C-alpha cells in the first residue's frame, strides 16, 4: 500500500508511437524502460526514486503482457545483483535505488558487474539525494562511477530528454559492454511535462520467451586471471567505446550564446537551475535562451575530450557548474585542456561554493563573481551588476519583512506515530535505571534523536543499529540499547546485527519497531507487512526469524502501551548476562492505518451507519501548565493555548483537531504520574436511539451534579 497510488496514471504507459505522453518524471522513466525493451526490473525503495517500483507494481498487468519480471528487492545489493542476468545474455535490465547510501550497499555487486562487463544493456537508476531536501549524508554518485568505471548520466530535466537518455543508456551499455548509471535529482523525479511516445517493446528473451540453453564464459567470472584481463578491457576497449558513443550520438548538448568569449559547462541536472538564475539577472529570456554559451553534460562520466576542447577553445574563461564535492568534473576538464594545450581559464569552485546545493541565490552570486573576473567583451557589466544588486535587495527586504531568519523546523514523527510512545518510554525508563547509550538507526525512528526525545547517540546505516553497538557495548556499565525498524531488520539487520550478536555471544538490548511498512519512503510492503506488493501473502515473521538464528529472550509489546513498555525495557536493561534481549514494539504506522480506515469510515457515514471516532482532550481547569506532557509526548497535535483562568498566567495544554485518537498523550501522562487532565471522548456520527437516550441521561446527571455543587458552595 504505497503512499500514493498510480493505478490511473499507469494507463499512460500504454500509449504508442505518435501519441503524447503526459505525466511526472518517474512515470516518464518507466515509459522509457518499456520502450527500451527491458526483460527485468528490480529495486529497493528510497527517495527520490522510491515511486519507480510503486509505478511498476501498479502496472503489473502491463508488465505481464510484455513478459517483464519485476522484483521488489530486500536491499540495494540484491537489486544490483539482478543485473548479472545481462552478463552472459543479450537481455536488457534496470534496477533502481537511492544514492549515495544505496550505492554504498550495492558497491560489491556493482564492482563485480563492472569488472565482468555485460552483453545486454544494464541501467542503474539512482536517486541523487543531495542538497537541502536530502535525508541522508551528503555525498555524490560520481565517486562510485569513477571507482568502478561505469558510465554516469545526468540528464537535463526535460521529460523528452530524460526519456531519450534512458534509451541511449541501454545502447551505450551494449556498445561498451559496461553498465550505466543514471542519476535523477528530486526535482527531476517530480517534474511534469509531455513528450511524443514510442511503442513499448517486448524483449526477445523474457518470461514469455524463455532461454533454452545457459551460457558459460569463464572470462566473465571475477576471479584471477580473468580480473586482470577485465581491467585491461575496461581501459583499452570499453572506455574508448563509451567516449566514441557519447560523441557520435551527441549525448551532450551545446547551446550557443551571444557572449562567445565565455561559457558555462554544467551537469545536465543543473540546467534548469542555471537558466532560472541567468533569467533573474537578464542573461536568459523567458523561453530559456541563454546569452552565454552552454555545454550541458548529460553524460558526466566519461567526458569527451574533443567536445570539451572544442567548446573551450577561443574562449578566455569558462565556468564549470558542478554541484557538490569533490570537483571531479572541473579537475578533469583542467587536465584535458592542459593536455590539449588550450589556455582557457577554467573557473569553478573559486566562484561557487565547494559544497551544498546550488539554489538560485547561490548561482547568481557565483555568476557575478565569474563575470567580474572574466569580463566578457560585449557584456555591459554595469547592467549585470544592477540586476544582481536588485536581486540581493529584494532578498534582503524579504528577510526584513520576516523579522529575521525563520526558526529551524527539524523533521519529526507524525501525529499518532506508534514509535513516539516507545521513545517516551525509553526516556522515562532512564529515570529509573540511569542513562543508557542508544545506538540509533535509519528510518522514521531516527527523528527521535531530535527534540523532544533526544534519544540516539549514533546512526551508522540502515539496519545497522545493533551492529554499530558492539564496539562500545563491552565497555559500558549499562547495556547499550539499539534501535531498529522492521524495514531495517529485513534490509540487513538480521544478518549484520542479530546473527553477529548471537555468533559472538554479545550482550545488548534491541528495540525492534514493527510498524509494518517501509514507512519513510511511502509505505511500501516489506516482509512484516504480511503481503508483497501484489498482495500475495509473504508468510514471514520477525519473531520466527529471530528464534531461527538463536535469540531466546523476545518480548512483544504493543507500542502504545507505555506502562508495559517501560516495564519490558527495565527488565531487558537489568537482565545482565542474558545475551541479546529483543523487545518487539508492535504498532501499525498510523498514516497507513488512517489512509485505510478514513475512507471506509466516510463511506459508512455517507450510508447513514453509526461511526465512532475517538478524540482526546485536556481539562483546562485541571491542567497545571508545566507542559511535561508536551515534552514527553512531542505529538504535533498536543500544543498550548491561553489559560482561561484570569488568575493563572501559564498557558494550558491543548489537543487540536488533528488528533487521531492514538491515546499516547494520556498514556504518557499516566506512566509519568503527571496531572490527571487528559480525557477521552467518543464522537458518534449517525447516533442510534440508544446513543441519544444515553446522552440525554448523562447530560441530565451532569446538570444535577453541577446544581448540587453550586448549592453546597
XYZ file of C-alpha atoms in Angstrom, residues 317-675:
359
model
C 37.153 31.891 -19.469
C 34.718 29.081 -18.741
C 32.773 28.412 -15.549
C 32.249 24.756 -14.572
C 28.993 24.390 -12.623
C 29.386 21.205 -10.615
C 27.169 20.762 -7.573
C 28.742 19.004 -4.609
C 32.252 17.918 -3.801
C 34.922 16.961 -4.702
C 35.110 18.879 -8.000
C 35.697 15.855 -10.227
C 34.480 17.390 -13.488
C 36.315 20.688 -13.009
C 39.626 18.931 -12.343
C 39.143 16.564 -15.311
C 38.426 19.498 -17.632
C 41.528 21.331 -16.445
C 43.620 18.229 -17.127
C 42.093 17.682 -20.587
C 42.686 21.299 -21.654
C 46.221 21.233 -20.299
C 46.994 18.129 -22.360
C 45.451 19.773 -25.425
C 47.426 22.998 -24.927
C 44.262 25.123 -24.584
C 44.888 28.197 -22.442
C 41.278 28.939 -21.494
C 40.964 29.933 -17.834
C 38.724 27.433 -16.010
C 36.714 28.680 -13.041
C 34.544 26.583 -10.785
C 34.772 26.223 -7.047
C 36.682 29.503 -6.850
C 33.412 31.232 -7.784
C 30.853 28.762 -6.438
C 30.750 27.043 -3.026
C 32.749 23.848 -2.617
C 29.743 22.062 -1.132
C 25.999 22.483 -0.745
C 23.059 22.749 -3.095
C 23.297 25.295 -5.911
C 19.972 27.072 -5.470
C 19.199 30.259 -7.396
C 20.757 32.721 -4.958
C 23.989 30.703 -4.771
C 24.268 30.522 -8.562
C 23.599 34.236 -9.025
C 26.355 35.094 -6.560
C 28.719 32.692 -8.372
C 27.832 34.101 -11.815
C 28.516 37.604 -10.536
C 31.992 36.583 -9.325
C 32.753 34.806 -12.601
C 31.641 37.733 -14.792
C 33.640 40.224 -12.722
C 36.753 38.092 -13.178
C 36.270 37.171 -16.842
C 34.766 40.452 -18.160
C 33.106 39.294 -21.430
C 33.884 41.719 -24.265
C 30.335 42.755 -25.247
C 28.659 42.397 -21.878
C 27.548 45.539 -20.056
C 28.976 44.839 -16.607
C 27.016 47.736 -15.069
C 23.735 46.243 -16.300
C 24.549 42.867 -14.732
C 25.761 44.498 -11.522
C 22.459 46.379 -11.219
C 20.469 43.191 -11.855
C 22.442 41.317 -9.192
C 22.044 44.200 -6.752
C 18.281 44.324 -7.413
C 18.013 40.590 -6.700
C 20.018 40.917 -3.492
C 17.961 43.931 -2.386
C 14.730 42.004 -2.884
C 16.137 39.123 -0.884
C 17.191 41.483 1.910
C 13.774 43.190 2.001
C 12.061 39.816 2.205
C 14.251 38.902 5.179
C 13.389 42.199 6.879
C 9.666 41.611 6.371
C 10.022 38.226 8.016
C 11.600 39.925 11.035
C 14.795 37.889 10.912
C 15.732 34.340 9.992
C 12.988 31.741 10.168
C 13.272 29.261 13.036
C 14.599 25.831 12.204
C 11.978 23.186 11.552
C 13.554 19.786 12.179
C 11.710 16.676 10.964
C 9.572 14.833 13.475
C 7.414 11.779 13.937
C 3.900 12.019 12.508
C 0.740 12.514 14.529
C -0.175 9.243 16.203
C 3.066 7.528 15.176
C 3.388 4.220 17.089
C 7.103 4.878 17.525
C 6.544 8.043 19.564
C 5.342 6.259 22.752
C 8.303 3.853 22.570
C 10.736 6.752 22.823
C 8.668 8.351 25.569
C 9.013 5.059 27.458
C 12.750 4.888 26.767
C 13.140 8.430 28.060
C 11.142 7.631 31.221
C 12.867 4.326 31.971
C 16.236 6.074 32.113
C 14.987 7.987 35.143
C 14.784 4.617 36.917
C 17.831 2.703 35.648
C 20.145 5.569 34.702
C 21.304 6.944 31.357
C 21.995 4.429 28.596
C 23.816 4.757 25.288
C 21.311 4.418 22.445
C 22.559 3.145 19.081
C 20.025 4.558 16.623
C 19.221 3.523 13.061
C 17.995 4.874 9.735
C 14.238 5.222 9.320
C 11.360 7.270 10.724
C 12.652 6.482 14.205
C 15.852 8.444 13.520
C 13.750 11.580 14.190
C 13.741 10.566 17.874
C 17.358 11.766 18.058
C 15.948 15.304 17.834
C 13.745 17.263 20.251
C 11.825 16.499 22.392
C 13.222 12.966 22.887
C 16.919 13.393 22.038
C 17.248 9.598 22.175
C 20.015 8.216 19.954
C 23.770 8.767 20.150
C 24.871 7.492 16.711
C 23.495 6.464 13.313
C 25.661 4.352 11.008
C 23.372 2.961 8.330
C 20.086 1.289 7.502
C 19.638 -1.812 9.659
C 22.977 -1.234 11.420
C 21.627 -0.003 14.761
C 22.552 -3.226 16.553
C 25.762 -3.868 14.615
C 27.058 -0.384 15.467
C 26.707 -1.047 19.212
C 29.226 -3.871 19.594
C 32.383 -1.753 19.674
C 31.104 0.055 22.755
C 28.853 -2.460 24.499
C 31.616 -4.298 26.375
C 32.871 -1.022 27.865
C 29.552 0.369 29.128
C 28.318 -0.030 32.696
C 24.762 -0.470 31.443
C 23.821 -2.330 28.267
C 23.692 -0.385 25.008
C 20.111 -0.092 23.757
C 19.922 -0.447 19.972
C 17.054 0.683 17.763
C 15.987 -0.997 14.543
C 12.874 -0.769 12.383
C 11.309 -3.782 10.710
C 12.371 -2.340 7.341
C 15.992 -2.191 8.508
C 15.670 -5.651 10.052
C 14.778 -7.248 6.709
C 17.167 -4.974 4.771
C 20.293 -6.224 6.541
C 19.798 -6.015 10.301
C 19.012 -9.710 10.736
C 22.425 -10.732 9.398
C 24.746 -7.845 10.243
C 23.304 -7.193 13.690
C 21.325 -10.056 15.158
C 23.255 -13.007 13.716
C 26.558 -11.298 14.515
C 25.445 -10.700 18.122
C 24.399 -14.302 18.624
C 27.540 -15.699 16.974
C 29.825 -13.614 19.206
C 27.695 -14.103 22.358
C 27.423 -10.326 22.767
C 25.294 -8.541 25.352
C 22.731 -5.945 24.394
C 19.140 -4.781 24.143
C 17.417 -4.403 20.784
C 14.173 -2.459 20.450
C 12.663 -3.549 17.156
C 9.992 -1.135 15.913
C 7.475 -3.102 13.877
C 5.194 -0.674 12.057
C 4.586 -2.969 9.093
C 5.899 -0.896 6.181
C 8.887 0.921 4.732
C 7.071 3.977 6.039
C 9.536 6.800 5.456
C 9.664 6.090 1.717
C 5.925 5.857 1.112
C 4.522 2.733 2.813
C 5.970 0.089 0.510
C 5.332 -3.516 1.531
C 8.064 -5.394 3.375
C 8.048 -8.994 4.683
C 6.461 -7.973 8.006
C 3.588 -6.246 6.184
C 2.199 -9.718 5.658
C 1.948 -9.459 1.882
C 4.059 -8.358 -1.044
C 3.344 -5.525 -3.480
C 0.981 -7.837 -5.395
C -0.948 -8.613 -2.172
C 0.293 -12.202 -2.054
C 0.815 -13.497 1.491
C 4.503 -13.314 2.447
C 4.246 -15.746 5.396
C 7.339 -14.247 7.017
C 7.569 -13.457 10.720
C 10.117 -11.421 12.684
C 9.902 -13.469 15.873
C 10.373 -16.740 13.973
C 13.386 -15.258 12.168
C 14.880 -14.145 15.499
C 14.392 -17.546 17.089
C 15.770 -19.166 13.950
C 19.176 -17.546 14.492
C 19.199 -18.288 18.221
C 17.546 -15.378 20.049
C 15.786 -16.694 23.158
C 14.853 -13.501 25.036
C 11.997 -11.974 22.998
C 9.061 -9.932 24.257
C 6.356 -8.361 22.100
C 4.665 -5.236 23.480
C 2.016 -3.021 21.915
C 3.701 0.274 21.012
C 1.022 2.448 22.624
C 1.139 0.639 25.999
C 3.746 2.891 27.590
C 3.491 1.387 31.064
C 4.108 -2.129 29.738
C 6.891 -0.834 27.511
C 8.651 0.774 30.478
C 8.430 -2.496 32.410
C 9.780 -4.502 29.466
C 12.634 -2.063 28.849
C 13.602 -2.036 32.514
C 13.583 -5.835 32.636
C 15.705 -6.065 29.465
C 18.254 -3.476 30.595
C 18.693 -5.089 34.019
C 18.942 -8.648 32.640
C 22.741 -8.627 32.519
C 24.334 -11.840 31.291
C 21.318 -12.934 29.263
C 22.844 -12.217 25.844
C 20.726 -10.370 23.302
C 17.323 -9.246 24.589
C 14.816 -8.190 21.952
C 11.668 -6.143 22.511
C 9.348 -6.047 19.512
C 7.291 -2.848 19.694
C 4.270 -3.653 17.570
C 2.049 -0.913 16.170
C 0.960 -0.243 12.603
C 2.075 3.024 11.021
C -0.718 5.468 11.854
C -0.606 7.159 8.447
C -1.109 3.826 6.707
C -3.869 2.922 9.130
C -5.639 6.259 8.669
C -5.297 6.037 4.921
C -7.082 2.695 5.055
C -9.699 3.434 7.722
C -10.782 7.006 6.959
C -12.279 6.299 3.518
C -14.120 3.307 4.974
C -15.459 5.412 7.858
C -16.512 8.196 5.481
C -18.371 5.660 3.348
C -20.222 4.329 6.417
C -21.194 7.850 7.474
C -22.474 8.578 3.985
C -24.575 5.410 4.161
C -26.057 6.588 7.464
C -24.311 3.947 9.545
C -23.108 4.512 13.105
C -19.418 5.525 13.294
C -17.422 6.224 16.455
C -14.312 8.410 16.401
C -12.064 8.675 19.446
C -10.652 12.046 20.429
C -8.537 13.119 23.357
C -8.569 16.461 25.137
C -7.265 18.345 28.155
C -9.399 19.611 31.043
C -8.318 23.238 31.247
C -9.308 23.572 34.921
C -7.093 20.626 35.911
C -4.034 21.336 33.722
C -1.156 22.624 35.868
C 0.565 24.360 32.966
C 4.009 22.783 33.443
C 3.807 21.148 29.979
C 5.649 17.960 30.963
C 3.169 16.094 28.775
C 4.295 18.099 25.732
C 7.974 17.473 26.447
C 7.449 13.740 26.932
C 4.986 13.142 24.096
C 6.048 15.587 21.398
C 2.835 14.975 19.437
C 2.191 17.744 16.867
C -1.465 17.939 17.962
C -0.552 18.436 21.634
C 0.127 22.141 21.911
C -0.690 25.078 24.222
C -3.205 27.898 24.373
C -4.005 30.814 26.660
C -5.179 29.919 30.148
C -8.924 30.662 30.547
C -8.408 31.304 34.287
C -7.662 35.051 34.726
C -5.709 34.277 37.912
C -3.289 31.888 36.170
C -0.707 33.020 33.631
C 0.822 29.752 32.384
C -0.675 28.503 29.088
C -2.588 25.244 29.339
C -2.063 22.131 27.225
C -4.463 21.701 24.357
C -5.195 18.912 21.851
C -6.129 20.340 18.452
C -8.387 18.859 15.779
C -5.537 16.914 14.182
C -5.781 14.282 16.938
C -6.128 10.750 15.552
C -7.094 9.196 18.867
C -3.992 7.069 19.453
C -4.090 7.814 23.199
C -0.356 8.418 23.523
C -0.768 11.698 25.426
C -2.925 10.123 28.116
C -0.671 7.058 28.354
C 2.379 9.293 28.836
C 0.623 11.370 31.484
C -0.384 8.228 33.359
C 3.014 6.492 33.063
C 4.896 9.628 34.163
C 2.404 10.277 37.001
C 1.505 13.677 35.633
C -1.659 15.651 36.311
